Amino acid sequence: MAGRIGFYSVTCLIAAFFAIPLLWLISAPFDASPTYAVEFPEVTLANFATILANPYALPSLLNSVILAIGTAAFVVIGAALAAYALSRVRIPGRDALLYLLLLLSSVVTGTAAMVPLFLLVSEIGAAIHPVLGIDSHFAVMLVMSSGLLPAAIFMLKDFVDGIPPSYEESARVFGASPFRVLKDIVVPLITPGLATITVWTVVNVWGNFLVPFILLRDADKQPAAVLMRTLYTEAGQPNLALLATFSLLYSLPVVLMYLFVSKRYGFRFHGGIKS
Amino acid sequence: MPSPPDERPVETADRVAPSESGRRATTDVVGLGTARAVWFVAPAMLLIGIFLLFPALWTLYIGSTNFERTGPNHVNPEYTGIDNYTSVLSDPSFYNSLWVTLLFVVFSAVIGQNGLGFWLAWSLRRVDRRVRRTVEALVLLAWILPSSVVAFLWIAMLDRHGGTVNMLLDTPGAAWLVDYPLASIIIFNIWRGTAFSMMLYSAALSSVPPSHLETAQLAGATGAQTLRDVVFPHIRGHVLTNTLLITLWTFNDFGPFLITAGGPGDQTEVAAVYLYNTAIRDGDLGYSGAISLMILLANVVMALTYRRMLRKRSAT
């Protein structure tokens, strides 16, 4: 019995450990005069007006949306084409390529490559076109896509490998053109895989701090991840009403996506972990 | 972009590699053919090649120059051979960051996330469904929220005046991020990353046959004995996998920067922050190239160990 009580108190303590930092995120945005302390708010929605008044807040969220959509488009299209071809066709050197990709995806991180990435993007921007250089959303999308693509290709290749080729075969037998088979048979079959990759990419890009922090210097171009840090490190007292409300708005999409995914697919590893 | 498929793909496939055509006929039923398949793979490989592989190789070159972000060495960097590498290896700040990173990885990932994740997975198996769901959701929330938001939540919580921690522990005025900066980011990272270990271990634990657990219970084994003799042999592979993955991730984690930016002084300057400070803050790009290479090498070793282990496991 004592063991049972001890067990539940430890569980409660751990739950509290995980819950306490999050309380501020719920209480402060609705507090008329937020402080660092978590307190029962004097409820108001006035803080959301400060967001509208801040010249950077909403644009930065829009920048995050742009980066997320653009990167997701690159990753989904690039990974879908590559995963299908790698799954169905024995390109010479395929296994070596897959091995290299797997290795690259874990070895070359934004951290290890931040210097050459910064240099590369500045040089390309100066030499070819500013749209590929520093302060360009497009360049950030390309860099983030390349970091996510290896893992995305692997995830999607698993999906494609799981589809029996006989589906495509019968469509071919009935005279469908290769393009039609891809469009009407393959794409609908791998839609759950494409959805997974999309959500995974969006969540990754939404939270990514390092890449936009290094590659975007112009405050008008920075996404929410970078603005968030600017808001609390700039000189003087940080505006807590703004920070709290902005944190909540910025977090909400990820939380909603999590709820959606966990409801639809169950947010856990199923059965045997792939190894 | 790939060329649009046309009407002669099947014969292309057969012509390119006749020796394998039997096998291809069973898989490449759309008749993509090797040539078009290469076009399909090309866009992704191009991006990966330019923005992932090339930068990794470039660090080798940058590391052997005295390149700087501004000034004369920016315009005309000189080739300095292995000078940067030798000076990194004799630089006390390098060893400081190595030591800080080691402490950070061992305490926050190997011990903290691993231990807490396992404990949660093990103890939540049998509690009420709603309790379990709630605790899991909280742990997951810490994992999925954007890093700059959680960093600020912790700054607020650890704040000297009015922070929640000082209120709960009744230690008004304690400046945790100044007096115990490394401990603070270690606890923060445990909070942040335990979700992965928890999920991996709860999946792993479901692979332990319930009959074995029942037998152990009937034989009168204590909880610790059951864990050691029944559970652990089943999940040993998962423990290794999990430890290696979270080690690799934590080693490369830039998160501490958002809370302490490496300070005060260099007390929380983990490898990633050290690299950032050298390269971007101080503009000493050549020197930082040498540091990048060290980080890359460490990653390669960890990744290869991981691959080897997986192969060994699938072989047995």
Coordinates of C-alpha atoms in Angstrom, one line a residue:
Chain A
M1 CA 0.0 0.0 0.0
A2 CA 2.8 2.4 1.0
G3 CA 4.5 1.4 -2.3
R4 CA 1.3 2.3 -4.2
I5 CA 1.1 5.8 -2.5
G6 CA 4.8 6.4 -3.2
F7 CA 4.3 5.4 -6.8
Y8 CA 1.5 7.8 -7.3
S9 CA 3.3 10.6 -5.6
V10 CA 6.3 10.1 -7.9
T11 CA 4.0 10.1 -10.9
C12 CA 2.3 13.3 -9.7
L13 CA 5.6 14.9 -9.2
I14 CA 6.8 14.0 -12.7
A15 CA 3.5 15.2 -14.2
A16 CA 3.9 18.5 -12.3
F17 CA 7.5 18.8 -13.6
F18 CA 6.2 18.6 -17.2
A19 CA 3.1 20.7 -16.6
I20 CA 4.5 23.7 -14.6
P21 CA 6.6 25.3 -17.4
L22 CA 3.5 25.1 -19.6
L23 CA 1.2 26.9 -17.2
W24 CA 2.6 30.3 -18.0
L25 CA 1.7 29.8 -21.6
I26 CA -1.9 29.4 -20.7
S27 CA -2.3 32.0 -18.0
A28 CA -0.2 34.9 -19.0
P29 CA -1.7 35.7 -22.5
F30 CA -5.1 36.3 -20.8
D31 CA -3.7 38.3 -17.8
A32 CA -4.2 42.1 -17.8
S33 CA -0.8 42.6 -16.3
P34 CA 1.3 39.5 -16.9
T35 CA 4.5 38.9 -14.8
Y36 CA 6.9 36.0 -14.9
A37 CA 4.9 34.4 -12.2
V38 CA 2.1 32.0 -12.9
E39 CA -1.0 33.5 -11.4
F40 CA -4.7 33.2 -11.9
P41 CA -5.3 35.8 -14.6
E42 CA -7.4 38.9 -14.4
V43 CA -9.0 37.8 -17.6
T44 CA -8.8 40.0 -20.6
L45 CA -8.3 39.7 -24.3
A46 CA -6.6 43.0 -24.6
N47 CA -3.2 41.4 -25.1
F48 CA -4.2 40.1 -28.4
A49 CA -4.6 43.7 -29.5
T50 CA -0.9 44.4 -28.7
I51 CA -0.1 41.6 -31.3
L52 CA -2.0 43.6 -33.9
A53 CA -0.2 46.7 -32.9
N54 CA 3.3 45.2 -33.2
P55 CA 4.7 45.7 -36.7
Y56 CA 6.6 42.4 -36.7
A57 CA 4.4 39.9 -34.9
L58 CA 1.8 39.0 -37.6
P59 CA 4.2 39.4 -40.5
S60 CA 6.6 37.0 -38.8
L61 CA 3.8 34.4 -38.4
L62 CA 3.1 34.9 -42.1
N63 CA 6.8 34.3 -42.9
S64 CA 6.6 31.1 -40.9
V65 CA 3.6 30.0 -43.0
I66 CA 5.4 30.8 -46.2
L67 CA 8.5 28.9 -45.2
A68 CA 6.5 25.9 -44.0
I69 CA 4.4 25.7 -47.2
G70 CA 7.3 26.3 -49.5
T71 CA 9.6 23.8 -47.8
A72 CA 6.8 21.2 -47.5
A73 CA 6.1 21.5 -51.3
F74 CA 9.8 20.9 -52.1
V75 CA 10.1 18.0 -49.7
V76 CA 6.9 16.3 -50.7
I77 CA 7.5 16.6 -54.4
G78 CA 11.1 15.7 -54.2
A79 CA 10.7 12.8 -51.8
A80 CA 7.7 11.4 -53.7
L81 CA 9.5 11.3 -57.0
A82 CA 12.7 9.9 -55.5
A83 CA 11.0 7.4 -53.2
Y84 CA 8.9 6.0 -56.0
A85 CA 11.8 5.6 -58.4
L86 CA 14.1 4.1 -55.7
S87 CA 11.4 1.7 -54.6
R88 CA 10.4 0.4 -58.1
V89 CA 13.5 0.7 -60.2
R90 CA 17.0 -0.8 -59.6
I91 CA 19.0 2.2 -60.5
P92 CA 22.7 1.3 -60.6
G93 CA 24.3 2.1 -57.2
R94 CA 20.9 2.3 -55.5
D95 CA 21.9 0.6 -52.3
A96 CA 25.0 2.7 -52.0
L97 CA 23.0 5.8 -52.5
L98 CA 20.4 4.8 -49.9
Y99 CA 23.2 4.1 -47.4
L100 CA 24.8 7.4 -48.1
L101 CA 21.5 9.2 -47.7
L102 CA 20.9 7.5 -44.4
L103 CA 24.3 8.4 -43.1
L104 CA 24.1 12.0 -44.4
S105 CA 20.7 12.6 -42.8
S106 CA 22.1 12.0 -39.3
V107 CA 25.7 13.2 -39.8
V108 CA 25.3 16.6 -41.5
T109 CA 23.2 18.6 -39.1
G110 CA 22.4 22.3 -39.3
T111 CA 24.8 22.7 -36.4
A112 CA 27.8 21.1 -38.0
A113 CA 27.2 22.8 -41.4
M114 CA 26.2 26.3 -40.3
V115 CA 29.4 27.9 -41.5
P116 CA 29.6 26.5 -45.0
L117 CA 25.9 27.0 -45.4
F118 CA 26.1 30.6 -44.5
L119 CA 29.1 31.0 -46.9
L120 CA 27.5 29.0 -49.6
V121 CA 24.3 30.9 -49.5
S122 CA 26.0 34.3 -49.4
E123 CA 28.3 33.3 -52.3
I124 CA 25.5 31.9 -54.5
G125 CA 23.4 35.0 -53.8
A126 CA 26.2 37.3 -54.8
A127 CA 27.3 35.3 -57.8
I128 CA 23.9 34.3 -59.3
H129 CA 20.9 36.1 -58.0
P130 CA 19.9 37.6 -54.7
V131 CA 16.8 35.3 -54.6
L132 CA 19.3 32.5 -53.8
G133 CA 21.2 34.5 -51.2
I134 CA 21.1 35.8 -47.7
D135 CA 17.7 37.3 -46.7
S136 CA 15.8 35.2 -49.2
H137 CA 12.9 32.9 -48.1
F138 CA 13.6 30.8 -51.2
A139 CA 17.1 30.0 -50.1
V140 CA 16.0 29.1 -46.6
M141 CA 13.4 26.8 -48.1
L142 CA 16.0 25.1 -50.3
V143 CA 18.4 24.6 -47.3
M144 CA 15.7 23.3 -45.0
S145 CA 14.4 21.0 -47.7
S146 CA 17.8 19.4 -48.3
G147 CA 18.1 18.8 -44.6
L148 CA 14.7 17.0 -44.4
L149 CA 14.7 15.2 -47.7
P150 CA 16.9 12.2 -46.8
A151 CA 14.7 11.2 -43.9
A152 CA 11.6 12.0 -45.9
I153 CA 12.7 9.8 -48.8
F154 CA 13.2 6.9 -46.3
M155 CA 9.8 7.3 -44.7
L156 CA 8.0 7.5 -48.0
K157 CA 10.0 4.6 -49.6
D158 CA 8.6 2.4 -46.8
F159 CA 5.1 3.4 -47.8
V160 CA 5.8 2.7 -51.5
D161 CA 7.5 -0.6 -50.7
G162 CA 4.3 -1.6 -48.9
I163 CA 2.1 -1.3 -52.0
P164 CA 2.0 -4.4 -54.1
P165 CA 3.1 -3.7 -57.7
S166 CA 0.2 -5.8 -58.9
Y167 CA -2.1 -2.7 -58.6
E168 CA 0.0 -0.8 -61.1
E169 CA 0.4 -4.0 -63.2
S170 CA -3.3 -4.5 -63.7
A171 CA -3.8 -0.9 -64.6
R172 CA -1.0 -1.3 -67.2
V173 CA -2.6 -4.4 -68.6
F174 CA -5.8 -2.5 -69.1
G175 CA -3.8 0.0 -71.2
A176 CA -3.4 2.9 -68.9
S177 CA -0.4 5.2 -69.7
P178 CA 2.4 5.3 -67.2
F179 CA 1.4 8.9 -66.3
R180 CA -2.1 7.8 -65.6
V181 CA -1.0 4.9 -63.5
L182 CA 1.1 7.3 -61.4
K183 CA -1.7 9.8 -61.1
D184 CA -4.6 7.6 -60.5
I185 CA -3.2 4.5 -58.8
V186 CA 0.1 5.4 -57.1
V187 CA -0.6 8.9 -55.7
P188 CA -3.9 7.9 -54.1
L189 CA -2.3 4.9 -52.5
I190 CA 0.6 6.8 -50.9
T191 CA -1.5 9.7 -49.8
P192 CA -1.3 8.7 -46.1
G193 CA 2.5 8.7 -46.5
L194 CA 2.4 12.1 -48.2
A195 CA 0.3 13.5 -45.4
T196 CA 2.7 12.2 -42.8
I197 CA 5.7 13.8 -44.6
T198 CA 3.8 17.0 -44.9
V199 CA 2.9 17.3 -41.2
W200 CA 6.4 16.2 -40.2
T201 CA 8.0 18.9 -42.5
V202 CA 5.7 21.6 -41.4
V203 CA 6.3 20.9 -37.7
N204 CA 10.1 20.8 -38.3
V205 CA 10.1 24.1 -40.3
W206 CA 7.7 25.8 -37.9
G207 CA 10.1 25.3 -35.0
N208 CA 13.4 25.6 -36.8
F209 CA 15.4 28.4 -35.3
L210 CA 19.0 27.9 -36.5
V211 CA 18.6 28.0 -40.3
P212 CA 16.5 31.2 -40.5
F213 CA 18.5 32.8 -37.7
I214 CA 21.7 32.4 -39.7
L215 CA 20.3 33.0 -43.2
L216 CA 17.8 35.8 -42.6
R217 CA 19.2 39.1 -41.3
D218 CA 16.3 41.4 -42.4
A219 CA 13.8 41.7 -39.6
D220 CA 10.9 41.9 -42.0
K221 CA 11.8 38.4 -43.4
Q222 CA 12.3 36.6 -40.1
P223 CA 9.9 33.9 -39.1
A224 CA 8.2 33.6 -35.7
A225 CA 11.0 31.4 -34.3
V226 CA 13.6 34.1 -34.7
L227 CA 11.2 37.0 -33.8
M228 CA 10.4 35.2 -30.5
R229 CA 14.0 35.4 -29.4
T230 CA 14.4 39.0 -30.5
L231 CA 11.4 39.9 -28.4
Y232 CA 12.9 38.6 -25.2
T233 CA 16.6 39.4 -25.8
E234 CA 16.2 43.0 -27.0
A235 CA 17.4 45.7 -24.6
G236 CA 15.2 46.8 -21.7
Q237 CA 12.2 45.1 -20.1
P238 CA 10.7 42.6 -22.5
N239 CA 7.0 43.3 -23.2
L240 CA 5.5 40.3 -21.4
A241 CA 2.0 40.8 -22.7
L242 CA 3.2 40.7 -26.2
L243 CA 5.6 37.8 -25.6
A244 CA 3.0 35.6 -23.9
T245 CA 0.3 36.2 -26.5
F246 CA 2.7 35.7 -29.3
S247 CA 4.0 32.4 -27.8
L248 CA 0.5 31.1 -27.6
L249 CA -0.4 32.1 -31.2
Y250 CA 2.9 30.7 -32.5
S251 CA 2.4 27.4 -30.6
L252 CA -1.2 26.9 -31.4
P253 CA -0.7 25.5 -35.0
V254 CA 1.7 22.8 -33.8
V255 CA -0.7 21.8 -30.9
L256 CA -3.6 21.6 -33.3
M257 CA -1.6 19.5 -35.7
Y258 CA -0.6 17.2 -32.9
L259 CA -4.2 16.8 -31.9
F260 CA -5.2 16.1 -35.5
V261 CA -2.5 13.5 -36.0
S262 CA -3.0 11.8 -32.7
K263 CA -6.7 11.5 -33.3
R264 CA -6.3 10.3 -36.9
Y265 CA -3.3 8.0 -36.7
G266 CA -2.4 7.6 -33.0
F267 CA 0.7 9.4 -32.0
R268 CA 3.0 6.6 -31.0
F269 CA 5.3 4.0 -32.5
H270 CA 3.3 1.0 -33.5
G271 CA 4.3 -2.6 -32.7
G272 CA 7.9 -3.5 -33.4
I273 CA 10.1 -0.5 -33.9
K274 CA 11.6 -0.6 -37.4
S275 CA 15.2 -1.6 -37.3
Chain B
M1 CA 12.2 18.2 -63.3
P2 CA 11.5 14.7 -64.7
S3 CA 10.5 14.5 -68.4
P4 CA 6.8 13.6 -68.9
P5 CA 6.3 9.9 -69.3
D6 CA 5.5 8.9 -72.9
E7 CA 4.4 5.8 -74.7
R8 CA 7.5 3.7 -75.0
P9 CA 8.7 3.2 -71.4
V10 CA 8.5 -0.6 -71.2
E11 CA 11.0 -1.2 -74.0
T12 CA 13.3 1.5 -72.6
A13 CA 13.4 -0.5 -69.4
D14 CA 14.2 -3.7 -71.1
R15 CA 16.9 -2.1 -73.3
V16 CA 18.8 -0.4 -70.5
A17 CA 19.6 -3.4 -68.4
P18 CA 18.6 -6.7 -70.1
S19 CA 20.3 -8.8 -67.5
E20 CA 17.9 -7.6 -64.8
S21 CA 14.8 -7.3 -66.9
G22 CA 13.3 -10.4 -65.4
R23 CA 13.4 -8.8 -62.0
R24 CA 12.4 -5.4 -63.2
A25 CA 9.4 -6.8 -64.9
T26 CA 8.0 -7.7 -61.5
T27 CA 8.7 -4.4 -59.8
D28 CA 8.9 -1.6 -62.4
V29 CA 5.5 -2.3 -63.7
V30 CA 4.8 1.3 -64.6
G31 CA 7.7 1.0 -66.9
L32 CA 9.6 4.0 -65.6
G33 CA 12.9 2.6 -66.9
T34 CA 16.3 3.5 -65.4
A35 CA 16.7 6.7 -67.4
R36 CA 13.5 8.2 -66.2
A37 CA 14.0 6.9 -62.7
V38 CA 17.2 8.8 -62.6
W39 CA 15.3 11.9 -63.6
F40 CA 12.8 11.2 -60.8
V41 CA 15.6 11.0 -58.2
A42 CA 17.6 13.9 -59.6
P43 CA 15.7 16.9 -58.0
A44 CA 16.0 15.6 -54.5
M45 CA 19.6 14.5 -55.0
L46 CA 20.5 17.9 -56.5
L47 CA 19.2 19.7 -53.4
I48 CA 20.9 17.2 -51.0
G49 CA 24.1 17.4 -53.0
I50 CA 24.3 21.2 -53.0
F51 CA 23.0 22.1 -49.6
L52 CA 24.0 19.0 -47.5
L53 CA 26.9 17.1 -49.0
F54 CA 28.8 20.0 -50.5
P55 CA 28.8 22.1 -47.3
A56 CA 30.1 19.1 -45.4
L57 CA 33.0 18.7 -47.8
W58 CA 33.6 22.4 -47.9
T59 CA 34.3 22.5 -44.2
L60 CA 37.4 20.6 -45.0
Y61 CA 38.6 23.3 -47.2
I62 CA 37.5 26.2 -45.0
G63 CA 39.2 24.6 -42.1
S64 CA 42.5 24.8 -43.8
T65 CA 42.4 28.6 -44.6
N66 CA 42.5 31.7 -42.4
F67 CA 39.2 32.8 -43.9
E68 CA 37.3 35.5 -41.9
R69 CA 33.9 37.1 -42.3
T70 CA 35.3 40.6 -42.9
G71 CA 38.6 42.3 -43.4
P72 CA 41.6 41.4 -45.6
N73 CA 41.4 37.7 -44.8
H74 CA 37.9 37.7 -46.3
V75 CA 39.0 39.0 -49.6
N76 CA 42.2 36.9 -49.9
P77 CA 42.1 34.0 -47.6
E78 CA 45.4 32.1 -47.3
Y79 CA 45.9 28.5 -47.3
T80 CA 47.2 27.5 -43.9
G81 CA 47.3 23.7 -44.0
I82 CA 46.6 22.0 -40.7
D83 CA 47.3 25.1 -38.6
N84 CA 43.7 25.6 -37.6
Y85 CA 43.4 21.9 -36.6
T86 CA 46.5 22.1 -34.4
S87 CA 45.5 25.3 -32.8
V88 CA 42.0 24.0 -32.1
L89 CA 43.5 20.9 -30.5
S90 CA 45.5 23.2 -28.2
D91 CA 42.7 25.7 -27.5
P92 CA 41.4 25.6 -23.9
S93 CA 38.0 26.9 -25.1
F94 CA 37.7 23.9 -27.3
Y95 CA 38.3 21.5 -24.4
N96 CA 35.9 23.5 -22.3
S97 CA 33.2 23.1 -24.9
L98 CA 34.0 19.4 -25.2
W99 CA 33.7 19.0 -21.5
V100 CA 30.5 21.0 -21.2
T101 CA 29.0 19.0 -24.1
L102 CA 30.0 15.7 -22.5
L103 CA 28.3 16.7 -19.2
F104 CA 25.3 18.0 -21.1
V105 CA 24.9 14.8 -23.1
V106 CA 25.6 12.3 -20.3
F107 CA 23.3 13.9 -17.7
S108 CA 20.5 15.2 -19.9
A109 CA 20.3 12.5 -22.5
V110 CA 22.0 9.3 -21.5
I111 CA 20.9 9.4 -17.9
G112 CA 18.0 11.9 -17.8
Q113 CA 15.9 11.3 -20.9
N114 CA 16.8 7.7 -21.0
G115 CA 16.0 7.0 -17.3
L116 CA 12.9 9.2 -17.1
G117 CA 11.6 8.0 -20.4
F118 CA 11.9 4.4 -19.4
W119 CA 10.4 5.0 -15.9
L120 CA 7.4 6.7 -17.5
A121 CA 6.9 4.0 -20.1
W122 CA 7.2 1.3 -17.4
S123 CA 5.0 2.9 -14.8
L124 CA 2.3 4.2 -17.1
R125 CA 1.6 0.8 -18.5
R126 CA -0.8 -0.1 -15.8
V127 CA -2.3 3.1 -14.5
D128 CA -5.8 4.3 -15.4
R129 CA -6.2 5.2 -19.1
R130 CA -7.0 8.8 -18.5
V131 CA -4.1 9.4 -16.1
R132 CA -1.8 7.8 -18.7
R133 CA -3.2 9.9 -21.6
T134 CA -2.8 13.1 -19.6
V135 CA 0.8 12.5 -18.5
E136 CA 1.7 11.4 -22.0
A137 CA 0.2 14.5 -23.5
L138 CA 2.1 16.7 -21.2
V139 CA 5.4 15.0 -21.9
L140 CA 4.7 15.2 -25.7
L141 CA 3.7 18.8 -25.5
A142 CA 7.2 19.7 -24.1
W143 CA 8.6 17.9 -27.1
I144 CA 6.5 19.4 -29.9
L145 CA 6.3 23.1 -29.0
P146 CA 8.7 25.3 -30.9
S147 CA 12.1 25.6 -29.3
S148 CA 12.1 29.4 -28.9
V149 CA 8.8 29.2 -27.1
V150 CA 9.9 26.6 -24.6
A151 CA 13.2 28.4 -24.1
F152 CA 11.3 31.5 -23.0
L153 CA 8.9 29.5 -20.8
W154 CA 12.0 28.3 -18.9
I155 CA 13.5 31.7 -18.8
A156 CA 10.3 32.9 -17.3
M157 CA 10.1 30.0 -14.9
L158 CA 13.7 30.4 -13.7
D159 CA 13.5 34.2 -13.4
R160 CA 15.1 35.7 -10.4
H161 CA 12.1 37.9 -9.5
G162 CA 8.8 36.2 -9.5
G163 CA 9.8 33.1 -11.4
T164 CA 7.7 30.0 -10.5
V165 CA 10.7 27.9 -9.3
N166 CA 11.7 30.5 -6.7
M167 CA 8.1 30.7 -5.6
L168 CA 7.7 26.9 -5.3
L169 CA 11.0 26.3 -3.6
D170 CA 10.7 29.4 -1.5
T171 CA 14.1 30.7 -2.6
P172 CA 13.3 34.4 -3.5
G173 CA 16.0 36.0 -5.5
A174 CA 17.9 32.9 -6.5
A175 CA 19.4 33.4 -10.0
W176 CA 19.4 29.8 -11.3
L177 CA 20.7 30.7 -14.8
V178 CA 23.6 32.6 -13.3
D179 CA 24.5 30.3 -10.4
Y180 CA 23.7 26.9 -11.9
P181 CA 23.6 27.5 -15.6
L182 CA 24.7 24.1 -16.7
A183 CA 22.4 22.3 -14.3
S184 CA 19.5 24.5 -15.6
I185 CA 20.0 23.6 -19.3
I186 CA 20.4 19.9 -18.3
I187 CA 17.1 19.9 -16.5
F188 CA 15.6 21.9 -19.4
N189 CA 16.8 19.3 -21.9
I190 CA 15.4 16.4 -19.9
W191 CA 12.1 18.2 -19.8
R192 CA 12.3 18.9 -23.5
G193 CA 13.4 15.6 -24.9
T194 CA 12.0 12.8 -22.7
A195 CA 9.0 12.2 -25.0
F196 CA 11.0 10.4 -27.6
S197 CA 12.5 7.9 -25.1
M198 CA 9.1 7.4 -23.5
M199 CA 7.4 6.6 -26.8
L200 CA 10.3 4.3 -27.9
Y201 CA 10.3 2.4 -24.6
S202 CA 6.5 2.0 -24.4
A203 CA 6.6 0.5 -27.9
A204 CA 9.5 -1.7 -26.8
L205 CA 7.8 -2.8 -23.6
S206 CA 4.8 -4.0 -25.5
S207 CA 7.1 -6.5 -27.2
V208 CA 7.8 -8.2 -23.9
P209 CA 5.6 -11.3 -23.7
P210 CA 3.1 -10.8 -20.9
S211 CA 3.4 -14.5 -20.0
H212 CA 7.1 -13.9 -19.0
L213 CA 6.1 -11.1 -16.7
E214 CA 3.4 -13.3 -15.1
T215 CA 5.8 -16.1 -14.6
A216 CA 8.2 -13.8 -12.9
Q217 CA 5.4 -12.5 -10.7
L218 CA 4.4 -16.1 -9.8
A219 CA 8.0 -17.0 -9.0
G220 CA 8.0 -14.1 -6.5
A221 CA 10.5 -11.8 -8.3
T222 CA 10.7 -8.2 -7.0
G223 CA 10.2 -5.3 -9.4
A224 CA 13.9 -4.8 -9.8
Q225 CA 14.5 -8.5 -10.5
T226 CA 11.8 -8.6 -13.1
L227 CA 13.3 -5.6 -14.8
R228 CA 16.8 -7.1 -14.8
D229 CA 16.1 -10.7 -15.7
V230 CA 12.9 -10.5 -17.8
V231 CA 12.4 -7.1 -19.3
F232 CA 15.9 -5.9 -20.0
P233 CA 17.1 -8.9 -22.1
H234 CA 14.1 -8.2 -24.3
I235 CA 14.6 -4.6 -24.9
R236 CA 18.5 -4.4 -24.8
G237 CA 18.6 -3.5 -28.5
H238 CA 16.0 -0.7 -28.0
V239 CA 18.0 0.7 -25.1
L240 CA 21.1 0.9 -27.3
T241 CA 19.2 2.4 -30.2
N242 CA 17.5 5.0 -28.0
T243 CA 20.7 5.9 -26.2
L244 CA 22.7 6.4 -29.5
L245 CA 20.0 8.4 -31.2
I246 CA 19.4 10.8 -28.3
T247 CA 23.2 11.1 -27.8
L248 CA 23.6 12.1 -31.4
W249 CA 20.7 14.6 -31.3
T250 CA 21.8 16.1 -28.0
F251 CA 25.3 16.4 -29.1
N252 CA 24.2 18.6 -32.0
D253 CA 21.5 20.5 -30.1
F254 CA 21.5 24.3 -30.4
G255 CA 18.7 24.6 -27.8
P256 CA 21.0 25.8 -24.9
F257 CA 21.8 28.9 -27.0
L258 CA 18.2 30.1 -26.7
I259 CA 18.4 30.1 -22.9
T260 CA 21.9 31.0 -22.0
A261 CA 23.7 31.8 -25.3
G262 CA 26.7 29.9 -23.9
G263 CA 27.0 32.1 -20.8
P264 CA 27.6 33.2 -18.2
G265 CA 31.2 33.3 -19.5
D266 CA 31.6 30.0 -21.3
Q267 CA 29.9 27.8 -18.7
T268 CA 27.2 26.5 -21.0
E269 CA 29.1 26.7 -24.3
V270 CA 28.2 23.3 -25.7
A271 CA 29.8 22.4 -29.1
A272 CA 27.1 23.9 -31.2
V273 CA 27.1 27.2 -29.3
Y274 CA 30.9 27.3 -29.4
L275 CA 30.9 26.8 -33.1
Y276 CA 28.2 29.6 -33.5
N277 CA 30.1 32.0 -31.3
T278 CA 33.4 31.4 -33.1
A279 CA 32.0 31.5 -36.6
I280 CA 29.1 33.9 -36.7
R281 CA 29.6 36.1 -33.6
D282 CA 33.4 36.4 -33.9
G283 CA 33.6 35.9 -37.7
D284 CA 36.6 33.6 -37.5
L285 CA 35.4 31.3 -40.2
G286 CA 38.5 29.3 -41.0
Y287 CA 39.0 28.4 -37.4
S288 CA 35.4 27.4 -37.0
G289 CA 35.7 25.2 -40.1
A290 CA 38.2 23.1 -38.1
I291 CA 35.6 22.9 -35.3
S292 CA 32.9 21.9 -37.7
L293 CA 35.0 19.0 -38.9
M294 CA 35.5 17.7 -35.4
I295 CA 31.7 17.8 -34.9
L296 CA 31.2 16.0 -38.2
L297 CA 33.7 13.4 -37.3
A298 CA 32.0 12.8 -34.0
N299 CA 28.7 12.5 -35.8
V300 CA 30.1 10.0 -38.3
V301 CA 31.4 7.8 -35.5
M302 CA 28.1 7.8 -33.7
A303 CA 26.1 7.2 -36.9
L304 CA 28.3 4.3 -38.0
T305 CA 28.1 2.7 -34.6
Y306 CA 24.4 3.0 -34.8
R307 CA 24.3 1.4 -38.3
R308 CA 26.6 -1.4 -37.2
M309 CA 24.4 -2.2 -34.2
L310 CA 21.3 -2.3 -36.3
R311 CA 22.9 -4.7 -38.8
K312 CA 24.1 -6.9 -36.0
R313 CA 20.6 -6.9 -34.5
S314 CA 18.9 -7.8 -37.8
A315 CA 21.5 -10.5 -38.4
T316 CA 20.7 -12.3 -35.1

